PDB file of C-alpha atoms in Angstrom:
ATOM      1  CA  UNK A   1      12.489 -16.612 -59.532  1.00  0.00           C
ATOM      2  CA  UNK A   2      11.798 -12.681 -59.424  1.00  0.00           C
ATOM      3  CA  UNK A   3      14.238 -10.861 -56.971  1.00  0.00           C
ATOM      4  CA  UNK A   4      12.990  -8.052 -57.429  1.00  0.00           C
ATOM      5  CA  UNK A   5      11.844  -5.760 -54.313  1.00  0.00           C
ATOM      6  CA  UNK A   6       9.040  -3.422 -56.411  1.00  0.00           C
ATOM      7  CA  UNK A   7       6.452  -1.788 -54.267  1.00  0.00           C
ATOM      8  CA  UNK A   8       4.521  -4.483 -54.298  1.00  0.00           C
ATOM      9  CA  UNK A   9       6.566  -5.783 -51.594  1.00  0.00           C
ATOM     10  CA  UNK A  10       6.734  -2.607 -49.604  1.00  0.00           C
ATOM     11  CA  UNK A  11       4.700  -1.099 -47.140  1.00  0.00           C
ATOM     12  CA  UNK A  12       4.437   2.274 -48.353  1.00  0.00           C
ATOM     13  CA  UNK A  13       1.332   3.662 -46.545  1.00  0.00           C
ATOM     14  CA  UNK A  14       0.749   5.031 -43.008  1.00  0.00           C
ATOM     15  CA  UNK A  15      -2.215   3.042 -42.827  1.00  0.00           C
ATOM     16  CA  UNK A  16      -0.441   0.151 -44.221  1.00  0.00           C
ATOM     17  CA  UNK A  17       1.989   0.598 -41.090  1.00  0.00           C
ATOM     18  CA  UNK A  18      -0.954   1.320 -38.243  1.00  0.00           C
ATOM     19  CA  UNK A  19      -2.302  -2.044 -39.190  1.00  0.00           C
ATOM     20  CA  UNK A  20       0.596  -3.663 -38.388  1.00  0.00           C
ATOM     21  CA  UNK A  21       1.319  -1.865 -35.507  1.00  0.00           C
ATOM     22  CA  UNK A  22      -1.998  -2.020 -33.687  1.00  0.00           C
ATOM     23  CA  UNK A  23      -2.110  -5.987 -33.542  1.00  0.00           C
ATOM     24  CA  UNK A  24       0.892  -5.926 -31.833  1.00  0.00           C
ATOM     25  CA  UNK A  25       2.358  -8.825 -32.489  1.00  0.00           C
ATOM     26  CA  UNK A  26       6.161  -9.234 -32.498  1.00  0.00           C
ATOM     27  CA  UNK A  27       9.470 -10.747 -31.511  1.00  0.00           C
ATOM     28  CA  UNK A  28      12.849  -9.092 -31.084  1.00  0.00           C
ATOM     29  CA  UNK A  29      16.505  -9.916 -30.661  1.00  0.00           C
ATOM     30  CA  UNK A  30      19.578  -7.661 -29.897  1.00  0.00           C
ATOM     31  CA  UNK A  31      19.496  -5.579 -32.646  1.00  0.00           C
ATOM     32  CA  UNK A  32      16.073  -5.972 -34.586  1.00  0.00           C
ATOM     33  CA  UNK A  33      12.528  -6.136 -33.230  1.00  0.00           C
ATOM     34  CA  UNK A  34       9.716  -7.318 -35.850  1.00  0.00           C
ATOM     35  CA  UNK A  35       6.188  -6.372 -36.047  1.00  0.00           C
ATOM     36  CA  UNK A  36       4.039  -9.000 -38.081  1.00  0.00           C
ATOM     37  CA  UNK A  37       0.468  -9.248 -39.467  1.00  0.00           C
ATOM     38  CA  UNK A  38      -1.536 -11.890 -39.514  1.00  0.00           C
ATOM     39  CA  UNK A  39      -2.338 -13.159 -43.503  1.00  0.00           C
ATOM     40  CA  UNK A  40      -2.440 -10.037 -45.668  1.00  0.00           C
ATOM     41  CA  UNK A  41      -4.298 -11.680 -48.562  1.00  0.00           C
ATOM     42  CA  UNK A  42      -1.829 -10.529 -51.085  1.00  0.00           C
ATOM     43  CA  UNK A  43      -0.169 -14.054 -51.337  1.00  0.00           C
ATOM     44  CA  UNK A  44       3.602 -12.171 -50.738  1.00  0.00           C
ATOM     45  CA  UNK A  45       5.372 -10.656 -47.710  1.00  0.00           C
ATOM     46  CA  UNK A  46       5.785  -6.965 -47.728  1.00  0.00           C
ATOM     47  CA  UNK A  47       8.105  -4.735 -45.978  1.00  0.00           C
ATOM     48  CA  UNK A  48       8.411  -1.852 -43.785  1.00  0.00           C
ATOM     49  CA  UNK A  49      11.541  -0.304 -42.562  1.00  0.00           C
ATOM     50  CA  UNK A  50      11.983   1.618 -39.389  1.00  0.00           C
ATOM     51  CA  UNK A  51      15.344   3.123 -38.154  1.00  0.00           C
ATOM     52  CA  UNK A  52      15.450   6.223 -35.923  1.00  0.00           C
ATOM     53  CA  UNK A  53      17.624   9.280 -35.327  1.00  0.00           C
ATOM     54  CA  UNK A  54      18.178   7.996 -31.761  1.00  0.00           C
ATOM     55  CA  UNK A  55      19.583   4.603 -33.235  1.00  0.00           C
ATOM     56  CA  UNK A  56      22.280   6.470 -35.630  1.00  0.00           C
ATOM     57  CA  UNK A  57      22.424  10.027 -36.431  1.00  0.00           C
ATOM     58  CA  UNK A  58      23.891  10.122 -39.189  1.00  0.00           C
ATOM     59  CA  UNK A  59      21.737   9.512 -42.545  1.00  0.00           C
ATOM     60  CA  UNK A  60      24.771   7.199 -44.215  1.00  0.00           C
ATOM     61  CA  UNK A  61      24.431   4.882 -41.712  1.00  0.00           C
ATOM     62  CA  UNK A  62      20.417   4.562 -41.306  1.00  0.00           C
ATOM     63  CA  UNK A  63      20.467   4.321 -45.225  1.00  0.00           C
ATOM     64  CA  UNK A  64      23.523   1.353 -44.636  1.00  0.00           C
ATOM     65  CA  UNK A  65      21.309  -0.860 -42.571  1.00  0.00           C
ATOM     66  CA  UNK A  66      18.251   0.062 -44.191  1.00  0.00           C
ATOM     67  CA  UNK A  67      20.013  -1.145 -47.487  1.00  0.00           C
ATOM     68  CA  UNK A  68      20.952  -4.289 -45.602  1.00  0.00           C
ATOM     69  CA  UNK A  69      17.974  -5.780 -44.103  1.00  0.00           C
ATOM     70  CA  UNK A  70      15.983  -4.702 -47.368  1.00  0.00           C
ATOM     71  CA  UNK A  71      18.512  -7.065 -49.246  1.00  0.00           C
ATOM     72  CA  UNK A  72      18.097  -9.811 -46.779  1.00  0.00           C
ATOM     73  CA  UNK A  73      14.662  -9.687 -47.411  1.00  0.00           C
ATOM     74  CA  UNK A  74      14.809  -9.663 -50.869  1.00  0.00           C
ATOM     75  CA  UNK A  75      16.738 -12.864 -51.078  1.00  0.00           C
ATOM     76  CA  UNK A  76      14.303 -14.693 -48.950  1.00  0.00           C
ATOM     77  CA  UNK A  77      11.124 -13.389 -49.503  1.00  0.00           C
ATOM     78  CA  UNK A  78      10.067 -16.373 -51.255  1.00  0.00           C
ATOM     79  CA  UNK A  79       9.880 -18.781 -48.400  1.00  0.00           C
ATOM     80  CA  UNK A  80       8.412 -16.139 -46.162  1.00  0.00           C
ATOM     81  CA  UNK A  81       4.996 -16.322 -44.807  1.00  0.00           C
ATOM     82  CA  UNK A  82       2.206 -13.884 -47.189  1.00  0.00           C
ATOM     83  CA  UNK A  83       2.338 -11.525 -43.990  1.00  0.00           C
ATOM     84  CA  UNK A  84       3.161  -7.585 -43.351  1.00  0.00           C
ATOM     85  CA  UNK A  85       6.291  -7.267 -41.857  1.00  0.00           C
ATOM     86  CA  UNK A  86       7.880  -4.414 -39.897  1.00  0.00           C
ATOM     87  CA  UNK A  87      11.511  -4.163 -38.890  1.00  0.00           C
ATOM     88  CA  UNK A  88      12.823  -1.327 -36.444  1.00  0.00           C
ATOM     89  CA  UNK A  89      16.520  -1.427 -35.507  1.00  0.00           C
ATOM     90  CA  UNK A  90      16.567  -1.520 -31.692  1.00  0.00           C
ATOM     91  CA  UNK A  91      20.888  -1.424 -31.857  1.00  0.00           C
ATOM     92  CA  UNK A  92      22.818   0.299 -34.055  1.00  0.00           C
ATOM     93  CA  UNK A  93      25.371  -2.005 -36.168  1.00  0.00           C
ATOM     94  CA  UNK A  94      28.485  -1.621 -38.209  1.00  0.00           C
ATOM     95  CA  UNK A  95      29.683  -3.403 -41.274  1.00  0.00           C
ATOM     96  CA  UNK A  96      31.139  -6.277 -38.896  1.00  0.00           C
ATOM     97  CA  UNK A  97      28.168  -7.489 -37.806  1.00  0.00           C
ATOM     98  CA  UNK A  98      26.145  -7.308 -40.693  1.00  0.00           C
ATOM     99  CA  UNK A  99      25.963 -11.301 -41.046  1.00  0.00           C
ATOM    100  CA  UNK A 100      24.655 -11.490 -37.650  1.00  0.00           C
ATOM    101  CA  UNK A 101      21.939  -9.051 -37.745  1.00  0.00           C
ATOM    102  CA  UNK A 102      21.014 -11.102 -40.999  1.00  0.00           C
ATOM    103  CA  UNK A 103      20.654 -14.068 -39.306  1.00  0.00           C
ATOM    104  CA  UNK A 104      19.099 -12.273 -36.424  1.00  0.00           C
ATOM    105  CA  UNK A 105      16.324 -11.145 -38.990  1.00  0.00           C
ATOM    106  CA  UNK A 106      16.002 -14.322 -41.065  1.00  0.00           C
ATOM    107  CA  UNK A 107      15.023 -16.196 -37.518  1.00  0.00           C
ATOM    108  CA  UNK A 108      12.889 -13.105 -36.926  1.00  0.00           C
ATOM    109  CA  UNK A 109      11.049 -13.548 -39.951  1.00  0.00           C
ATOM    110  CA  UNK A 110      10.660 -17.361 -39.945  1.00  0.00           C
ATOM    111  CA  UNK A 111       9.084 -17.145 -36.850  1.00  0.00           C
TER     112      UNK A 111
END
């Protein structure tokens, strides 16, 4: 099995990322909130990653959780649903909590 994360699983493309947003369809937990698209006709899940200044400052840790959730995904992209996905980071998190904001995703995702 490919675990790869290529741009074929990204969402690289404002348009790509209105899409999404304009159905508005999502569910969120403490420290993620996920945007979702119906069937993107692709046959895979893609990816979009949103983390603000106003969550963390600081660049090292945007690009930390950033890193994180696009691993998570990575791992279990195969048993996702061929959809677009957005995550934003609602709550900033540290290296401590990393397994639950995995688990917060992974439920997230599932739906």
């Amino acid at each position: 099995m490919d675990q790869s994360f290529g741009k074929s699983c990204r969402l690289l493309k404002t348009e790509d990322f209105s899409s999404v947003f304009a159905l508005k369809k999502q569910r969120s937990r403490h420290f993620v909130q996920v945007f979702y698209s119906a069937d993107n006709g692709l046959g895979r899940a893609r990816l979009g990653l949103v983390v603000s200044k106003k969550t963390a400052r600081r660049a090292n840790r945007r690009n930390y959780m950033k890193r994180l959730l696009r691993d998570c995904f990575r791992r279990h992209r195969h048993g996702l649903p061929p959809q677009d996905f957005i995550v934003r980071v609602r709550t900033a998190f540290t290296r401590e909590q990393a397994a639950q904001v995995q688990d917060e995703l992974l439920r997230l995702l599932a739906g």
